[in-house]
PDB file of C-alpha atoms and ligand atoms in Angstrom:
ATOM      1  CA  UNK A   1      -8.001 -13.327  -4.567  1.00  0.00           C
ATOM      2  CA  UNK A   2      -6.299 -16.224  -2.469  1.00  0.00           C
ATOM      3  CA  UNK A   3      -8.345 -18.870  -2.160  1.00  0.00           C
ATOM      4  CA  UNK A   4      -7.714 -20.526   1.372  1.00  0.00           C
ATOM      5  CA  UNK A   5     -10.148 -18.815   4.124  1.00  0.00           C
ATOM      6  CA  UNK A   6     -10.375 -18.276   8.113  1.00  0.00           C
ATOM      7  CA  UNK A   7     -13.766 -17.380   9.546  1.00  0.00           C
ATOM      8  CA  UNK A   8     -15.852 -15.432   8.089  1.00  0.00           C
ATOM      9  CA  UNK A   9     -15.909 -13.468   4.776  1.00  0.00           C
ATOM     10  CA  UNK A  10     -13.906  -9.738   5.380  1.00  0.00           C
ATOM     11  CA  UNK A  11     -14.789  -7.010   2.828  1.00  0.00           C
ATOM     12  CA  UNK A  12     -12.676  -4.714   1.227  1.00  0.00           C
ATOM     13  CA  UNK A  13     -13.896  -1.570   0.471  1.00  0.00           C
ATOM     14  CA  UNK A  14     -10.672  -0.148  -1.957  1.00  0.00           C
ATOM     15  CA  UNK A  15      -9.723   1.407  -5.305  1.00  0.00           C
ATOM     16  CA  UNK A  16      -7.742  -0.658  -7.956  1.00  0.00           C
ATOM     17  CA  UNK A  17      -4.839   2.592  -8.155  1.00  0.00           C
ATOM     18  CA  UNK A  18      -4.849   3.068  -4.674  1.00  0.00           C
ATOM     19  CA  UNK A  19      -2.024   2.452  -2.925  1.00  0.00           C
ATOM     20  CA  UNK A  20      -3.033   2.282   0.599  1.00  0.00           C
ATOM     21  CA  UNK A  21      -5.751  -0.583  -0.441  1.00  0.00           C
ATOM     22  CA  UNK A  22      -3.275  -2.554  -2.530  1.00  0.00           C
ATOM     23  CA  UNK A  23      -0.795  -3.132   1.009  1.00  0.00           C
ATOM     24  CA  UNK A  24      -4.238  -4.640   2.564  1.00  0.00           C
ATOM     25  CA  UNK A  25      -4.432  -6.739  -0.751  1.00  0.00           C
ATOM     26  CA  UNK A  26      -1.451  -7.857  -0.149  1.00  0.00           C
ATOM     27  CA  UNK A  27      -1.479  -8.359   3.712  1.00  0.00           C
ATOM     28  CA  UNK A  28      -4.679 -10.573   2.541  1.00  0.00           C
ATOM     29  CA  UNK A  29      -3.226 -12.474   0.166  1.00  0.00           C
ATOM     30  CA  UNK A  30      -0.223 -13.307   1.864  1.00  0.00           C
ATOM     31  CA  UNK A  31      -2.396 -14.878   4.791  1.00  0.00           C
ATOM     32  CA  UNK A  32      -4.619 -16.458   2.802  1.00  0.00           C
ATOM     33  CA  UNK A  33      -7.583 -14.665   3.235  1.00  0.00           C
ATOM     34  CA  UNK A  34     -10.601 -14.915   1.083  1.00  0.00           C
ATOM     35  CA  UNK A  35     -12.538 -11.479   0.979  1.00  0.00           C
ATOM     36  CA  UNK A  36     -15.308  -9.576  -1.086  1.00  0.00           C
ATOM     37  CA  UNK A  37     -14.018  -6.827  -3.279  1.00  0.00           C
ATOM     38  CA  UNK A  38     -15.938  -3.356  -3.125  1.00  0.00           C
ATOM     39  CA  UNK A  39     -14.341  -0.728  -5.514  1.00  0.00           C
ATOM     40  CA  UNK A  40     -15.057   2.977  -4.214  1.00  0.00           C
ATOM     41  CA  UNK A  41     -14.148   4.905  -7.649  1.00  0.00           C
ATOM     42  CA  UNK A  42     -12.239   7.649  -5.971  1.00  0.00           C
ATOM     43  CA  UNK A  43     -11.918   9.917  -9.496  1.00  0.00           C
ATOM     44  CA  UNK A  44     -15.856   9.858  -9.385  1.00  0.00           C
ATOM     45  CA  UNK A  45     -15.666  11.240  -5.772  1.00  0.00           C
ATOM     46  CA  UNK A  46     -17.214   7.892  -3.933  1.00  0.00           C
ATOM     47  CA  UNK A  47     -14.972   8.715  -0.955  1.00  0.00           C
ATOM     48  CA  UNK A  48     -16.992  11.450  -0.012  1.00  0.00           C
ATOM     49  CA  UNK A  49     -20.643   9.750  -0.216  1.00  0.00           C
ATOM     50  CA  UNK A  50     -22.568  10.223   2.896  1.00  0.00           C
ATOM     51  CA  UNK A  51     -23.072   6.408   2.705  1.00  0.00           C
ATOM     52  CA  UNK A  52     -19.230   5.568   2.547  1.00  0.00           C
ATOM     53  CA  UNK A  53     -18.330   8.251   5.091  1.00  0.00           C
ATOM     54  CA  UNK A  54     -20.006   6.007   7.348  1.00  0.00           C
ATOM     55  CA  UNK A  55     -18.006   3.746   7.223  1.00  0.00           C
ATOM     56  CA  UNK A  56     -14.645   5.732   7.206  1.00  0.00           C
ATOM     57  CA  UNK A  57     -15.613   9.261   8.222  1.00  0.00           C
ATOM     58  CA  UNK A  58     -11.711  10.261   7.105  1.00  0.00           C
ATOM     59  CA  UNK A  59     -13.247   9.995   3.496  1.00  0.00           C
ATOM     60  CA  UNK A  60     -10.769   7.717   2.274  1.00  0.00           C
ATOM     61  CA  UNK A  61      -9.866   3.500   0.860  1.00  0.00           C
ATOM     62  CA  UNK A  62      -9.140   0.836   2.334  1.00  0.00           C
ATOM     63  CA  UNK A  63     -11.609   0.184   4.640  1.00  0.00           C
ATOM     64  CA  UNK A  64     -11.668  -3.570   6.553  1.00  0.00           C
ATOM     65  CA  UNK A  65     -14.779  -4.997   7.902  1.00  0.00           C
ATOM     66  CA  UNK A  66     -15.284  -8.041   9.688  1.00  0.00           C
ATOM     67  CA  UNK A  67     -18.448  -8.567  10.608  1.00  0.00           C
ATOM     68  CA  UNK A  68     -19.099  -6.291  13.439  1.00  0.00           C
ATOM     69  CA  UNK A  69     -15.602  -4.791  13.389  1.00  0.00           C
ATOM     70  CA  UNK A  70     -14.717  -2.102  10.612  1.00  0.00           C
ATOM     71  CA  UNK A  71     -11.626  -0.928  10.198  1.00  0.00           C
ATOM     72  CA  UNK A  72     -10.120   2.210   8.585  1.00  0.00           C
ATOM     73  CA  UNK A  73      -6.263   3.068   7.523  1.00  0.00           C
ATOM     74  CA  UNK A  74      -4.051   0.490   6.151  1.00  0.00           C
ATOM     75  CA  UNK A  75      -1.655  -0.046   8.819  1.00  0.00           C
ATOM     76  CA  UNK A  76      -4.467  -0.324  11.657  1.00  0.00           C
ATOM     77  CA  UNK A  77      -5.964  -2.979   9.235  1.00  0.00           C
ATOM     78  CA  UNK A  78      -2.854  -4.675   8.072  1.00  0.00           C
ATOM     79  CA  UNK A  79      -1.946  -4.798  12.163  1.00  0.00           C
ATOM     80  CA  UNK A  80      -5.565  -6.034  12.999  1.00  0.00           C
ATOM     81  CA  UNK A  81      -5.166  -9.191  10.457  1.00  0.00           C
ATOM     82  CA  UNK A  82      -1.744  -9.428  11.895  1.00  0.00           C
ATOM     83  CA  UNK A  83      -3.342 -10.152  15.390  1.00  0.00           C
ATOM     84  CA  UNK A  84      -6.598 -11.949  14.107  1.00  0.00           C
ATOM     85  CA  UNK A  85      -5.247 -14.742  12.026  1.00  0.00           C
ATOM     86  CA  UNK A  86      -1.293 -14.863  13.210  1.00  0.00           C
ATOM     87  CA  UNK A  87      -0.272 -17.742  11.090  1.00  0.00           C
ATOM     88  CA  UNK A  88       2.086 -16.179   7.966  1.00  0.00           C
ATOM     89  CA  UNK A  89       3.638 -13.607  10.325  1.00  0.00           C
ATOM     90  CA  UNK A  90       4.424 -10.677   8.792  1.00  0.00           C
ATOM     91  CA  UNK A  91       6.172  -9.387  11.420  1.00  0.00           C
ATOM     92  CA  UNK A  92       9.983 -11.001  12.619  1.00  0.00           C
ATOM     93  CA  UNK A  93      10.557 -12.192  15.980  1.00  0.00           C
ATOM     94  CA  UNK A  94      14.047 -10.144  16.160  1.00  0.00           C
ATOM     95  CA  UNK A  95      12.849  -6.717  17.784  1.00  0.00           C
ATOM     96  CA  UNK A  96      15.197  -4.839  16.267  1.00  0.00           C
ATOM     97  CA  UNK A  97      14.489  -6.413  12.564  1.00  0.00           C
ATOM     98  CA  UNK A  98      10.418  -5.436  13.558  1.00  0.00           C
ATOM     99  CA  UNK A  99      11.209  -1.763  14.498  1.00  0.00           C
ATOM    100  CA  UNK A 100      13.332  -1.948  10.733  1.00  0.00           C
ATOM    101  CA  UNK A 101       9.886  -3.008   9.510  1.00  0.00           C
ATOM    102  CA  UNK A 102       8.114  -0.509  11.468  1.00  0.00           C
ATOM    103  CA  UNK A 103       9.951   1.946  10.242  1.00  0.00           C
ATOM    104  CA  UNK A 104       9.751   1.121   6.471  1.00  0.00           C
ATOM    105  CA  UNK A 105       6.517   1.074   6.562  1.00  0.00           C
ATOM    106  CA  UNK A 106       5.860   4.607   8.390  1.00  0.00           C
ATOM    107  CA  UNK A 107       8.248   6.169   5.768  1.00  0.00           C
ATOM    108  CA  UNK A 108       6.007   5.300   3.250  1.00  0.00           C
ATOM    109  CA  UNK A 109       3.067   5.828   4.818  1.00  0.00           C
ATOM    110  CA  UNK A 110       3.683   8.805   6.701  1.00  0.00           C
ATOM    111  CA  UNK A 111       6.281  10.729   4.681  1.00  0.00           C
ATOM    112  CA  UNK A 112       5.851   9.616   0.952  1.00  0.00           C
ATOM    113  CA  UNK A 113       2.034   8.876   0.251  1.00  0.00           C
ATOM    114  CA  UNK A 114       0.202  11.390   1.922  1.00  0.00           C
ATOM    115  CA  UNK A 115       2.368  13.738   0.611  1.00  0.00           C
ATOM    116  CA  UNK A 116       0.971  13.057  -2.977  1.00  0.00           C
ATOM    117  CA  UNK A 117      -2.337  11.164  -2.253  1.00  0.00           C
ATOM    118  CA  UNK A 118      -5.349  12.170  -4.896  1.00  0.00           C
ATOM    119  CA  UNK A 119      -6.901  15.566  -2.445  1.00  0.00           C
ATOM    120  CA  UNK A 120      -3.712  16.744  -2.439  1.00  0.00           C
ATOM    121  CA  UNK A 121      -2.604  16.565  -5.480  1.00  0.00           C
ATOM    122  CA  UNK A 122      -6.048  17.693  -6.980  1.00  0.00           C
ATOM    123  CA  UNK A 123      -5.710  20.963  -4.592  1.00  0.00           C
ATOM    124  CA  UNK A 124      -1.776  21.861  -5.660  1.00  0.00           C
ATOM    125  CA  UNK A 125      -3.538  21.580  -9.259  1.00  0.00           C
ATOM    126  CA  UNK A 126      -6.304  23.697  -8.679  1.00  0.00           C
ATOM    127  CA  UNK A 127      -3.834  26.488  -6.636  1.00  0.00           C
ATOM    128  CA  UNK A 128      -0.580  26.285  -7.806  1.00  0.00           C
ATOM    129  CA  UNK A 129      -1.049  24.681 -11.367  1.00  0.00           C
ATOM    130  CA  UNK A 130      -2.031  21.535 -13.348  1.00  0.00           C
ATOM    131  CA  UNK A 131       1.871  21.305 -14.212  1.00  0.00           C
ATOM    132  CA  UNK A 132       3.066  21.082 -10.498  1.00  0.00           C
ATOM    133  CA  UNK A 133       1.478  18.224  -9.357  1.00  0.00           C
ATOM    134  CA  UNK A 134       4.180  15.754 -10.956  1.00  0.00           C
ATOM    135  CA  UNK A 135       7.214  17.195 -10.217  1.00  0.00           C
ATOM    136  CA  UNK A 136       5.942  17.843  -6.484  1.00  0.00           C
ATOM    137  CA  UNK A 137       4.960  13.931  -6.419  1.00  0.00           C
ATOM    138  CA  UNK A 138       8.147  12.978  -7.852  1.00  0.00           C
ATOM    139  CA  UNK A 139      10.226  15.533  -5.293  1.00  0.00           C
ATOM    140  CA  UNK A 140       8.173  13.471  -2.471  1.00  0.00           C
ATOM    141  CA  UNK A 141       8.445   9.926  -3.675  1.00  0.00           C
ATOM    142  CA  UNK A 142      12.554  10.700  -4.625  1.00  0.00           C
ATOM    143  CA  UNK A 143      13.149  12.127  -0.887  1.00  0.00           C
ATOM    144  CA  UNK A 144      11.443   9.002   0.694  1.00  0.00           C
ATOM    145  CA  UNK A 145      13.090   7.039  -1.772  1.00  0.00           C
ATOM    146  CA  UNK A 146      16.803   8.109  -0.827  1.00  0.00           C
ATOM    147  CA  UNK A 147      15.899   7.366   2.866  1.00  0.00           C
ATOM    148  CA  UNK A 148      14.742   3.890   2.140  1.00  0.00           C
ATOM    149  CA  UNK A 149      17.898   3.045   0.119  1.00  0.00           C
ATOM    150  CA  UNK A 150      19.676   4.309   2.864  1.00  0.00           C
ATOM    151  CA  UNK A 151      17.757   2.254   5.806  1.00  0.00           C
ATOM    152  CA  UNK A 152      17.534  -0.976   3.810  1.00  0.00           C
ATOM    153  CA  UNK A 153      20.759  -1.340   2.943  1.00  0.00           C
ATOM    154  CA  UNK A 154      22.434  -3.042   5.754  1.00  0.00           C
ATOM    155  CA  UNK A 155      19.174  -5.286   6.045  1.00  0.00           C
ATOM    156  CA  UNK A 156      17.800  -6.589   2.907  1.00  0.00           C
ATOM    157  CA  UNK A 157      18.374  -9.993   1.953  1.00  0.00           C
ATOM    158  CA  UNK A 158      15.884 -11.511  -0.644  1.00  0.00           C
ATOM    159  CA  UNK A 159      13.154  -9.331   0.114  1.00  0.00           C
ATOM    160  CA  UNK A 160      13.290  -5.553   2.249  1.00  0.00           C
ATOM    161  CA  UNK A 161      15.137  -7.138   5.694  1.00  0.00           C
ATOM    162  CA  UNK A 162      16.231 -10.303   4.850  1.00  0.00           C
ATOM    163  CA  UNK A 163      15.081 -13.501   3.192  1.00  0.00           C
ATOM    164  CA  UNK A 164      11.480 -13.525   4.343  1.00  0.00           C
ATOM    165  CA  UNK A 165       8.510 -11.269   2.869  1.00  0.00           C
ATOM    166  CA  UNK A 166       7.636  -8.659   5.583  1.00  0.00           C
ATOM    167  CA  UNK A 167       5.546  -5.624   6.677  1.00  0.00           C
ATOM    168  CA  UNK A 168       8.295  -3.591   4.838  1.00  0.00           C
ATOM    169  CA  UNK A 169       7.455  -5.069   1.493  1.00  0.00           C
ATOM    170  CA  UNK A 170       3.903  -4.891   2.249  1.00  0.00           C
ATOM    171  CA  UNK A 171       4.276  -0.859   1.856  1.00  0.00           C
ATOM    172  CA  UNK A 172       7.548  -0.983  -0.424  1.00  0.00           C
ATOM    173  CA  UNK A 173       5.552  -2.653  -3.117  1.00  0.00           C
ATOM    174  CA  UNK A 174       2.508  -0.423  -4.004  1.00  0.00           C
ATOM    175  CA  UNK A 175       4.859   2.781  -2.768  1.00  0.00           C
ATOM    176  CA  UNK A 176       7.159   0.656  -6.006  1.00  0.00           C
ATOM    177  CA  UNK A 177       4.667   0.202  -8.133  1.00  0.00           C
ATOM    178  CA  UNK A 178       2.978   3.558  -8.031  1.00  0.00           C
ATOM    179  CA  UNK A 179       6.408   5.163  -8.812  1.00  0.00           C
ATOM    180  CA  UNK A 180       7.280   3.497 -12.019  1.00  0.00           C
ATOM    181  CA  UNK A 181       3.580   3.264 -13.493  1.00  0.00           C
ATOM    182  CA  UNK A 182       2.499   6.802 -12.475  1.00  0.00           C
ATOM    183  CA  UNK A 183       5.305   8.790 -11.129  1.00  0.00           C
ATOM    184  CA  UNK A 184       7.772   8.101 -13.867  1.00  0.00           C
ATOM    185  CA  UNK A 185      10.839   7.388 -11.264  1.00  0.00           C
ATOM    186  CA  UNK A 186      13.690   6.544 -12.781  1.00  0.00           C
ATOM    187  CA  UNK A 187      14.844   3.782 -10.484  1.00  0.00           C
ATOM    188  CA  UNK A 188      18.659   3.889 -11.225  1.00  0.00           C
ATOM    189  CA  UNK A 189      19.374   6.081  -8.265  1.00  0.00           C
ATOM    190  CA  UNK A 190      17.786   3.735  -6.054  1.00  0.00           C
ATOM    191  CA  UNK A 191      19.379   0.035  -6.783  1.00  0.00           C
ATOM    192  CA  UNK A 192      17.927  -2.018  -3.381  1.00  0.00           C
ATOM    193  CA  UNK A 193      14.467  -0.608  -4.263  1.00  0.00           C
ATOM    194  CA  UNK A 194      14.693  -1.404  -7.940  1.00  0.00           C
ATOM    195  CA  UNK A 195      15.553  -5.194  -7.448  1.00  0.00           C
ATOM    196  CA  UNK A 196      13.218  -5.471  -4.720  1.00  0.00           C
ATOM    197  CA  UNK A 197      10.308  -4.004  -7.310  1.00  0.00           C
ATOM    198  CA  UNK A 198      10.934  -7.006  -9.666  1.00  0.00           C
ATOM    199  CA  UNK A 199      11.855  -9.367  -7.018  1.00  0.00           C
ATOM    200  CA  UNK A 200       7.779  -8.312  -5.639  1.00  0.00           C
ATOM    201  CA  UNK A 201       6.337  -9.320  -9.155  1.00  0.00           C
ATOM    202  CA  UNK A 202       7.218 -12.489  -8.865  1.00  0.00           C
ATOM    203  CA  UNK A 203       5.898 -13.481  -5.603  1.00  0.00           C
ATOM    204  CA  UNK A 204       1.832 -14.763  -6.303  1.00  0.00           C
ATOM    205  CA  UNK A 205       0.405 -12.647  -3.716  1.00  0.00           C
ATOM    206  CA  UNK A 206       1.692  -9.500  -4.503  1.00  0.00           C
ATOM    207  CA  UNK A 207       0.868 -10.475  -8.164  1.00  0.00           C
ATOM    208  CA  UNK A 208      -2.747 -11.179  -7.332  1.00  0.00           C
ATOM    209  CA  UNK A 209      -3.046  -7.806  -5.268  1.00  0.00           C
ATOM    210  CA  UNK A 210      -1.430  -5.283  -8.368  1.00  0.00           C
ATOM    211  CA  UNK A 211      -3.877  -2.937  -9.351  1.00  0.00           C
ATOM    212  CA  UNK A 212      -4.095  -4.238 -12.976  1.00  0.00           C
ATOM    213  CA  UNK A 213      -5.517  -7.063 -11.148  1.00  0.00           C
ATOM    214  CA  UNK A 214      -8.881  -5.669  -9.334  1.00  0.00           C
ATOM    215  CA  UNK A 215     -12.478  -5.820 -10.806  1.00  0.00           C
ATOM    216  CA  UNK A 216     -12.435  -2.620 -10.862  1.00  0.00           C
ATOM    217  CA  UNK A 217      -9.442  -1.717 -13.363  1.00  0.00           C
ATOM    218  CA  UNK A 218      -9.246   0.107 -15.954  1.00  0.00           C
ATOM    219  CA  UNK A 219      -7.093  -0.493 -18.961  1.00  0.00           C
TER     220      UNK A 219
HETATM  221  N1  LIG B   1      -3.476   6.633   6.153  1.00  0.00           N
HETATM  222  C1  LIG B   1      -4.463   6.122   5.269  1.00  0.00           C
HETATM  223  C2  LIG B   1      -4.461   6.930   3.984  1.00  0.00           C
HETATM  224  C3  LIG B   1      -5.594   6.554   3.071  1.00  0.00           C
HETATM  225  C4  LIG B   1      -5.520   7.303   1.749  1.00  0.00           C
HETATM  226  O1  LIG B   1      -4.872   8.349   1.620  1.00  0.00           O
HETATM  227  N2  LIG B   1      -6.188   6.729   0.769  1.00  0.00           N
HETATM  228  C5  LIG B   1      -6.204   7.337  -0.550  1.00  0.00           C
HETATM  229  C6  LIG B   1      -5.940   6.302  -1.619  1.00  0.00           C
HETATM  230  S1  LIG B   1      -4.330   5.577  -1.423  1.00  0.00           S
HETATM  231  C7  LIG B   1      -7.586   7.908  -0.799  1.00  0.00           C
HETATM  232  O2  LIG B   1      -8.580   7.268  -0.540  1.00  0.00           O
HETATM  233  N3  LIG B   1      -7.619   9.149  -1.293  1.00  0.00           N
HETATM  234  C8  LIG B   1      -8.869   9.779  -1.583  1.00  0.00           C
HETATM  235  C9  LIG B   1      -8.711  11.255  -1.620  1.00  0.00           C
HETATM  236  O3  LIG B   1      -7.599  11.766  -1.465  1.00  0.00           O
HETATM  237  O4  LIG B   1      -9.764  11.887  -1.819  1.00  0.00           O
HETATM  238  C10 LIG B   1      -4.197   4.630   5.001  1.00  0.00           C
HETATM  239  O5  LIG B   1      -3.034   4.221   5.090  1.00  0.00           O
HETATM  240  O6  LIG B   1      -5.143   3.879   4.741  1.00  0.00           O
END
């Protein structure tokens, strides 16, 4: 958890494997932001507790409050912090270099992860077969994966579009992750993504944020 702080304590309500949480980790870390940690143990079905659907009647992590304010889905939370506490933009000026990072972003959020999130996943097991759900998640994450290569390429510098860490890395990095720890990718179809995946674990705040790294893992 960084260790600088703005205002008032946030809480996180997330799950160490979950990918949507682990962007807001990073979003957090990156501006410094001190927050409590609540783990919701999705494989125990904490989602879908009367007390959590409350908060996020969508049944899902992250889930952002600040004091009175509480927040569902990553990229309303990530762009709330982004308006909140501006300093460590993670958004360029350049319009064009944004709607890049926009678009990132809403390719893995929109077209790769909820396409093999944990319901879904769970019901192509239960309907089609235990043995689907990993090539299906793999078919997903490859197809997003081709498009990214694709998009990034005349933009990435250092990092996803350009020499400064971004919105884009914010999603790339869990979307990363999750692929090599869980999805077995092979990365060497996708170059830009695979140096971008170790260029990520060397950066603190992304580090901090990896889902080896919450209270709540397990090894
Ligand atoms: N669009 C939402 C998606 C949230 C989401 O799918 N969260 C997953 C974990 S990454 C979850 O809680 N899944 C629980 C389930 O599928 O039951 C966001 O970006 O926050």
């Amino acid at each position: 958890m960084a260790s600088a702080s703005v205002g008032k304590e946030l809480t996180l309500y997330s799950y160490w494997r979950s990918s949507c949480s682990h962007r807001v980790r990073i979003a957090l870390n990156l501006k410094g932001l001190k927050y409590e940690y609540k783990p919701v143990n999705l494989l125990k079905g904490e989602q879908s507790r009367p007390e959590f659907l409350q908060l996020n009647p969508v049944g899902c992590v992250p889930v952002l409050v600040d004091d009175h304010v509480v927040l569902y889905d990553s990229f309303a939370i990530i762009m709330y912090l982004e308006d909140k506490y501006p300093h460590n933009p993670l958004l360029p000026h350049d319009i064009y270099k944004r709607a890049i990072n926009f678009q990132a972003a809403s390719v893995v959020s929109s077209t790769i992860q909820p396409l093999h999130n944990l319901s879904l996943l769970n019901y192509i097991g239960e309907k089609v077969g235990p043995d689907e759900k990993l090539p299906w998640a793999q078919s997903i994450i490859r197809r997003g994966f081709k498009a990214l290569e694709k998009l990034l390429k005349d933009h990435t510098g250092r990092y996803a579009t350009g020499d400064e860490v971004f919105l884009a890395d914010i999603f790339l990095a869990p979307q990363l992750h999750a692929a090599f720890k869980r999805f077995n990718i092979h990365m060497n179809e996708f170059p830009i993504l695979a140096r971008l995946h170790e260029t990520y674990n060397e950066i603190p705040a992304f580090q901090e944020a990896l889902p080896e790294n919450q209270p709540d893992a397990v090894h």
